[in-house]
mmCIF file of C-alpha atoms in Angstrom:
data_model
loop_
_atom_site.group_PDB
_atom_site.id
_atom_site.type_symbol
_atom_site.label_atom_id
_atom_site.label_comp_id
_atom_site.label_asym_id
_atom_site.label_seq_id
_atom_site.Cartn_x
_atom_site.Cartn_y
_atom_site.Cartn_z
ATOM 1 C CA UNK A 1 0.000 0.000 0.000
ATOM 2 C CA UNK A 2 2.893 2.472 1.135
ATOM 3 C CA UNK A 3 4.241 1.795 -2.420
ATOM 4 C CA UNK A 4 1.183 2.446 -4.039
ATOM 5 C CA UNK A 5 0.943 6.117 -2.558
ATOM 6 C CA UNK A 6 4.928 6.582 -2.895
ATOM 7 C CA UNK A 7 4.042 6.073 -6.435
ATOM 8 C CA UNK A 8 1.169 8.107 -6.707
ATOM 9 C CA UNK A 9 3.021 10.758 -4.891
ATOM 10 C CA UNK A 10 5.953 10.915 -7.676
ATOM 11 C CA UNK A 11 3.876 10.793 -10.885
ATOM 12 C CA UNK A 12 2.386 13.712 -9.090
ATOM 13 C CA UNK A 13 5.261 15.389 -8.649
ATOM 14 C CA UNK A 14 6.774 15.036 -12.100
ATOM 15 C CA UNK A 15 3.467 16.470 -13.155
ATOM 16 C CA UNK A 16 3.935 19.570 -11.368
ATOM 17 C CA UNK A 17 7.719 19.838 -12.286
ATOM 18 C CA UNK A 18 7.430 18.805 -16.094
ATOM 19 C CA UNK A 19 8.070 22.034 -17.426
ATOM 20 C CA UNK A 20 10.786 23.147 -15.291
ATOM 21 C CA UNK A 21 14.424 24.016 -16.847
ATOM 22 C CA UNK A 22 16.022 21.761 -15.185
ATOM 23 C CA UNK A 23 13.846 18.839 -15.768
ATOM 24 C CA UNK A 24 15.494 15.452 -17.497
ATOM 25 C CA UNK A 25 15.026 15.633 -21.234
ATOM 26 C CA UNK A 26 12.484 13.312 -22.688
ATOM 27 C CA UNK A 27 15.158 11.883 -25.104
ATOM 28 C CA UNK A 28 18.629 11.616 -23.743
ATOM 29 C CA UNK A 29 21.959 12.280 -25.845
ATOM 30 C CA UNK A 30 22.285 8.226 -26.191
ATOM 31 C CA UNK A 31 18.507 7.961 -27.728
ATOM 32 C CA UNK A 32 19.508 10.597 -30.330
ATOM 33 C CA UNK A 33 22.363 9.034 -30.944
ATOM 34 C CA UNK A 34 21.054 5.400 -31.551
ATOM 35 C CA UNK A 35 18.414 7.016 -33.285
ATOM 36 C CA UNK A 36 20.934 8.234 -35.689
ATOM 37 C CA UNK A 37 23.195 5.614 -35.938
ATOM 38 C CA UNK A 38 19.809 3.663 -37.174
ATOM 39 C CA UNK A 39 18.827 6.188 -39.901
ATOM 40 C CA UNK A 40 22.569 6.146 -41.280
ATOM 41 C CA UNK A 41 22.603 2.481 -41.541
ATOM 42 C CA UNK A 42 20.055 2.234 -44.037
ATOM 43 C CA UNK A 43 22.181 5.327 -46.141
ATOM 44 C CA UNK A 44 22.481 4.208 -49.321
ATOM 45 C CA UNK A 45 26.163 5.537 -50.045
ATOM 46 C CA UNK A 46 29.985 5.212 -49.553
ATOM 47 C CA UNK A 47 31.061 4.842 -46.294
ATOM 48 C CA UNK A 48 32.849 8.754 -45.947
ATOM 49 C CA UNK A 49 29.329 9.595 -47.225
ATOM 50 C CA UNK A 50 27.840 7.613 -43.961
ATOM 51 C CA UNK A 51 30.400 9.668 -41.657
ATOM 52 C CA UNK A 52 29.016 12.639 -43.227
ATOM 53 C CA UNK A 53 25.444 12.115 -42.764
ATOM 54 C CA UNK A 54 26.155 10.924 -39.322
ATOM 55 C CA UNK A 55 28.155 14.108 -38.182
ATOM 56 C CA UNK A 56 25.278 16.101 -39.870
ATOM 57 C CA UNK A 57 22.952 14.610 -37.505
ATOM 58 C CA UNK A 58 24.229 14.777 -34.902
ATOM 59 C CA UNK A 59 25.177 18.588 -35.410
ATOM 60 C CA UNK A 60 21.330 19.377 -37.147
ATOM 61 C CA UNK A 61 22.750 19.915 -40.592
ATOM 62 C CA UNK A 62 20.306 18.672 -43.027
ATOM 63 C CA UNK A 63 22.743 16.671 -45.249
ATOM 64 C CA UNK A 64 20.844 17.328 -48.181
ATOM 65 C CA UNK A 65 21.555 21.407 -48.544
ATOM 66 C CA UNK A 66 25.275 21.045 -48.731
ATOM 67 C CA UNK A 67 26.997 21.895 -51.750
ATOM 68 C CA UNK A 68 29.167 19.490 -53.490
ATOM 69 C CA UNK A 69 32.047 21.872 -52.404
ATOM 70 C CA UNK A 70 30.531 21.595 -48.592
ATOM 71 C CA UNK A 71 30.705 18.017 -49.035
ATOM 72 C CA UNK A 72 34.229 17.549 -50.187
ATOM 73 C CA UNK A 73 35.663 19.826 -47.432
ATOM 74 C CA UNK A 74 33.476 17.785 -44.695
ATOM 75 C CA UNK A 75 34.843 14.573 -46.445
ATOM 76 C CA UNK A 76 38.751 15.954 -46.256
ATOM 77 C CA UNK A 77 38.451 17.192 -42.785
ATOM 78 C CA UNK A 78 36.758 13.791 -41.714
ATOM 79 C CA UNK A 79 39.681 11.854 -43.077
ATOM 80 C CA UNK A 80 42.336 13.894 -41.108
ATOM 81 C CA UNK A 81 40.871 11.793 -37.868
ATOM 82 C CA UNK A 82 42.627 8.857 -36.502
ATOM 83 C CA UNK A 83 39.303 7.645 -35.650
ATOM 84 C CA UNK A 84 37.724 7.434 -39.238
ATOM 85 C CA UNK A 85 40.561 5.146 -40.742
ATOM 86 C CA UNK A 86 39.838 2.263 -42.741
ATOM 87 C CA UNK A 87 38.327 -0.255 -40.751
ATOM 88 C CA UNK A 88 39.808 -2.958 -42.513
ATOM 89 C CA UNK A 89 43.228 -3.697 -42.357
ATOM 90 C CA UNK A 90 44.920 -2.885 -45.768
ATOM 91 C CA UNK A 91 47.611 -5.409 -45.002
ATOM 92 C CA UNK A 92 47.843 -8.455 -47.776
ATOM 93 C CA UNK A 93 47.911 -11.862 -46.454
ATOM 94 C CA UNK A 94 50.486 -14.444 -47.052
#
């Protein structure tokens, strides 16, 4: 029963507080970014066009307005990271 109230007593408070500035987010930073990963998955393209599209998300660029000059530069930049290397090693085997 004391749970029961307890629980009535918080939905009722995060009623009253929903509005508040310093209230949670309904989506968090990891839900956008799932979200995202998702949407680039099915991206029909190259994957340095993938990194693009994904960075674009995640920054609220809407991939589709860039030039194919704003493109190129995002692509060069991207490919100055350590992080965005080939995923495959490049390496023959013997």
């Amino acid at each position: 029963m004391v749970l029961d109230d307890l629980n009535l007593i918080i939905r009722d408070i995060r009623e009253a507080h929903k509005k508040d500035s310093e209230s949670a987010p309904q989506t968090t930073v990891a839900d956008e970014l799932k979200e995202n990963l998702e949407a680039v998955e099915n991206f029909k393209g190259s994957r340095d066009e993938k990194l693009v599209v994904l960075y674009c998300k995640q920054l609220g660029i809407n991939y589709k307005n860039l030039s194919d000059e704003e493109f190129r530069w995002l692509i060069r930049i991207l490919q100055k990271s350590k992080k965005t290397g080939t995923p495959i090693s490049q390496r023959k085997k013997r």
